[in-house]
C-alpha cells in the first residue's frame, strides 16, 4: 500500500510503501490524532520507521492495496 504524508510548512511530502493493511494504518493515524501519543509512527516495507509529530501533520493519504504491475499487461 502506498502512503503519502503531508507536513505543514514543507513543500515536500513523505511517500513510501508498506505491507500493513489499510485498517491498521487508519487506526494508527486516528490514535495519533486523538492525542494519545503526540506523534504518528509508521514503518515501510524495507524496515525504515517514520515518526511525524501530529502538530505538523497536514494529511495522510492511503493508496490502493494492489501491487504495482511491471511490464506490459494486455
Short mmCIF file of N, CA and C in Angstrom, two decimals:
data_model
loop_
_atom_site.label_atom_id
_atom_site.label_comp_id
_atom_site.label_asym_id
_atom_site.label_seq_id
_atom_site.Cartn_x
_atom_site.Cartn_y
_atom_site.Cartn_z
N UNK A 1 0.84 -1.16 0.00
CA UNK A 1 0.00 0.00 0.00
C UNK A 1 0.89 1.24 0.00
N UNK A 2 0.55 2.19 -0.82
CA UNK A 2 1.28 3.45 -0.89
C UNK A 2 0.72 4.43 0.13
N UNK A 3 1.62 5.13 0.80
CA UNK A 3 1.24 6.14 1.80
C UNK A 3 1.97 7.43 1.49
N UNK A 4 1.23 8.54 1.55
CA UNK A 4 1.83 9.87 1.41
C UNK A 4 1.41 10.69 2.61
N UNK A 5 2.39 11.34 3.24
CA UNK A 5 2.15 12.15 4.42
C UNK A 5 2.57 13.58 4.12
N UNK A 6 1.64 14.52 4.29
CA UNK A 6 1.94 15.92 4.11
C UNK A 6 2.29 16.58 5.42
N UNK A 7 3.27 17.47 5.39
CA UNK A 7 3.74 18.17 6.58
C UNK A 7 3.47 19.67 6.38
N UNK A 8 2.93 20.33 7.42
CA UNK A 8 2.70 21.77 7.35
C UNK A 8 4.02 22.50 7.11
N UNK A 9 3.97 23.57 6.30
CA UNK A 9 5.11 24.43 6.01
C UNK A 9 6.28 23.68 5.37
N UNK A 10 5.99 22.63 4.65
CA UNK A 10 7.02 21.87 3.95
C UNK A 10 6.53 21.59 2.53
N UNK A 11 7.33 21.97 1.53
CA UNK A 11 6.88 21.75 0.15
C UNK A 11 6.92 20.29 -0.28
N UNK A 12 7.65 19.46 0.44
CA UNK A 12 7.75 18.05 0.09
C UNK A 12 6.88 17.21 1.01
N UNK A 13 6.53 16.05 0.51
CA UNK A 13 5.77 15.11 1.33
C UNK A 13 6.58 13.84 1.52
N UNK A 14 6.22 13.07 2.51
CA UNK A 14 6.86 11.78 2.75
C UNK A 14 6.04 10.73 2.02
N UNK A 15 6.68 9.95 1.19
CA UNK A 15 6.00 8.90 0.46
C UNK A 15 6.74 7.58 0.59
N UNK A 16 6.01 6.51 0.86
CA UNK A 16 6.63 5.20 0.97
C UNK A 16 5.57 4.12 0.78
N UNK A 17 6.04 2.89 0.69
CA UNK A 17 5.16 1.74 0.52
C UNK A 17 5.29 0.84 1.74
N UNK A 18 4.15 0.32 2.21
CA UNK A 18 4.14 -0.53 3.39
C UNK A 18 3.31 -1.78 3.13
N UNK A 19 3.55 -2.79 3.94
CA UNK A 19 2.79 -4.03 3.81
C UNK A 19 1.66 -4.11 4.83
N UNK A 20 1.50 -3.08 5.65
CA UNK A 20 0.43 -3.05 6.65
C UNK A 20 -0.92 -2.87 5.96
N UNK A 21 -1.96 -3.49 6.49
CA UNK A 21 -3.30 -3.30 5.90
C UNK A 21 -3.84 -1.90 6.19
N UNK A 22 -4.75 -1.44 5.34
CA UNK A 22 -5.31 -0.09 5.45
C UNK A 22 -6.00 0.15 6.78
N UNK A 23 -6.71 -0.84 7.29
CA UNK A 23 -7.41 -0.65 8.56
C UNK A 23 -6.45 -0.42 9.71
N UNK A 24 -5.32 -1.10 9.70
CA UNK A 24 -4.32 -0.92 10.76
C UNK A 24 -3.70 0.47 10.69
N UNK A 25 -3.45 0.97 9.50
CA UNK A 25 -2.89 2.30 9.33
C UNK A 25 -3.89 3.36 9.76
N UNK A 26 -5.16 3.18 9.39
CA UNK A 26 -6.20 4.12 9.80
C UNK A 26 -6.31 4.19 11.32
N UNK A 27 -6.24 3.06 12.00
CA UNK A 27 -6.31 3.04 13.46
C UNK A 27 -5.10 3.74 14.08
N UNK A 28 -3.93 3.54 13.49
CA UNK A 28 -2.71 4.20 13.99
C UNK A 28 -2.80 5.70 13.83
N UNK A 29 -3.28 6.17 12.67
CA UNK A 29 -3.43 7.60 12.43
C UNK A 29 -4.47 8.19 13.37
N UNK A 30 -5.60 7.51 13.54
CA UNK A 30 -6.65 8.01 14.43
C UNK A 30 -6.16 8.11 15.87
N UNK A 31 -5.40 7.12 16.32
CA UNK A 31 -4.86 7.16 17.68
C UNK A 31 -3.88 8.31 17.85
N UNK A 32 -3.06 8.56 16.84
CA UNK A 32 -2.10 9.67 16.92
C UNK A 32 -2.82 11.01 16.93
N UNK A 33 -3.86 11.15 16.12
CA UNK A 33 -4.58 12.43 16.06
C UNK A 33 -5.46 12.67 17.28
N UNK A 34 -5.85 11.61 17.97
CA UNK A 34 -6.68 11.79 19.17
C UNK A 34 -5.85 12.26 20.37
N UNK A 35 -4.52 12.29 20.18
CA UNK A 35 -3.67 12.83 21.23
C UNK A 35 -3.12 11.80 22.18
N UNK A 36 -3.25 10.53 21.85
CA UNK A 36 -2.75 9.51 22.76
C UNK A 36 -1.23 9.49 22.82
N UNK A 37 -0.57 9.74 21.68
CA UNK A 37 0.89 9.67 21.66
C UNK A 37 1.56 10.99 21.33
N UNK A 38 0.93 11.82 20.51
CA UNK A 38 1.55 13.08 20.10
C UNK A 38 2.38 12.96 18.83
N UNK A 39 2.50 11.75 18.32
CA UNK A 39 3.23 11.55 17.08
C UNK A 39 2.64 10.37 16.31
N UNK A 40 2.91 10.35 15.02
CA UNK A 40 2.49 9.25 14.15
C UNK A 40 3.72 8.44 13.80
N UNK A 41 3.66 7.14 14.02
CA UNK A 41 4.80 6.27 13.76
C UNK A 41 4.36 5.16 12.81
N UNK A 42 4.97 5.13 11.62
CA UNK A 42 4.68 4.11 10.61
C UNK A 42 5.99 3.55 10.09
N UNK A 43 5.95 2.33 9.59
CA UNK A 43 7.15 1.73 9.01
C UNK A 43 6.86 1.28 7.58
N UNK A 44 7.90 1.30 6.75
CA UNK A 44 7.72 0.90 5.36
C UNK A 44 8.10 -0.56 5.17
N UNK A 45 7.98 -1.03 3.94
CA UNK A 45 8.25 -2.44 3.65
C UNK A 45 9.73 -2.78 3.69
N UNK A 46 10.60 -1.77 3.74
CA UNK A 46 12.05 -2.01 3.80
C UNK A 46 12.57 -1.95 5.23
N UNK A 47 11.70 -1.70 6.20
CA UNK A 47 12.11 -1.68 7.59
C UNK A 47 12.40 -0.30 8.15
N UNK A 48 12.30 0.75 7.34
CA UNK A 48 12.52 2.11 7.85
C UNK A 48 11.31 2.56 8.65
N UNK A 49 11.55 3.38 9.66
CA UNK A 49 10.49 3.88 10.54
C UNK A 49 10.37 5.38 10.34
N UNK A 50 9.13 5.85 10.20
CA UNK A 50 8.84 7.28 10.04
C UNK A 50 8.06 7.74 11.25
N UNK A 51 8.57 8.78 11.93
CA UNK A 51 7.90 9.36 13.08
C UNK A 51 7.64 10.83 12.77
N UNK A 52 6.35 11.21 12.78
CA UNK A 52 5.95 12.57 12.45
C UNK A 52 5.13 13.13 13.61
N UNK A 53 5.51 14.29 14.15
CA UNK A 53 4.70 14.90 15.21
C UNK A 53 3.32 15.27 14.67
N UNK A 54 2.28 15.01 15.43
CA UNK A 54 0.93 15.28 14.95
C UNK A 54 0.67 16.78 14.79
N UNK A 55 1.44 17.62 15.45
CA UNK A 55 1.29 19.06 15.31
C UNK A 55 1.58 19.49 13.88
N UNK A 56 2.54 18.85 13.23
CA UNK A 56 2.92 19.20 11.87
C UNK A 56 2.24 18.40 10.79
N UNK A 57 1.31 17.54 11.16
CA UNK A 57 0.67 16.65 10.21
C UNK A 57 -0.42 17.38 9.44
N UNK A 58 -0.26 17.50 8.11
CA UNK A 58 -1.26 18.16 7.27
C UNK A 58 -2.27 17.15 6.74
N UNK A 59 -1.79 16.01 6.23
CA UNK A 59 -2.69 14.97 5.72
C UNK A 59 -1.95 13.64 5.64
N UNK A 60 -2.73 12.57 5.59
CA UNK A 60 -2.22 11.22 5.36
C UNK A 60 -3.07 10.62 4.26
N UNK A 61 -2.44 10.28 3.15
CA UNK A 61 -3.16 9.71 2.01
C UNK A 61 -2.80 8.24 1.88
N UNK A 62 -3.82 7.40 1.89
CA UNK A 62 -3.62 5.96 1.73
C UNK A 62 -3.96 5.59 0.29
N UNK A 63 -3.03 4.90 -0.37
CA UNK A 63 -3.24 4.47 -1.74
C UNK A 63 -3.90 3.11 -1.78
N UNK A 64 -3.90 2.54 -2.95
CA UNK A 64 -4.53 1.24 -3.11
C UNK A 64 -3.64 0.14 -2.55
N UNK A 65 -4.26 -0.97 -2.20
CA UNK A 65 -3.52 -2.09 -1.64
C UNK A 65 -2.98 -3.01 -2.73
N UNK A 66 -3.28 -2.72 -3.99
CA UNK A 66 -2.78 -3.54 -5.08
C UNK A 66 -1.31 -3.26 -5.31
N UNK A 67 -0.58 -4.30 -5.69
CA UNK A 67 0.83 -4.09 -6.00
C UNK A 67 0.96 -3.52 -7.41
N UNK A 68 2.04 -2.82 -7.63
CA UNK A 68 2.27 -2.22 -8.94
C UNK A 68 2.61 -3.29 -9.96
N UNK A 69 2.09 -3.10 -11.15
CA UNK A 69 2.40 -4.03 -12.23
C UNK A 69 3.65 -3.57 -12.95
N UNK A 70 4.47 -4.51 -13.31
CA UNK A 70 5.70 -4.20 -14.00
C UNK A 70 5.63 -4.80 -15.40
N UNK A 71 6.02 -4.02 -16.39
CA UNK A 71 6.00 -4.52 -17.76
C UNK A 71 4.70 -4.22 -18.46
N UNK A 72 4.51 -4.84 -19.60
CA UNK A 72 3.31 -4.60 -20.41
C UNK A 72 2.27 -5.66 -20.07
N UNK A 73 1.08 -5.20 -19.77
CA UNK A 73 -0.02 -6.09 -19.42
C UNK A 73 -1.11 -5.93 -20.47
N UNK A 74 -1.57 -7.02 -21.02
CA UNK A 74 -2.60 -6.96 -22.07
C UNK A 74 -3.98 -6.89 -21.48
#
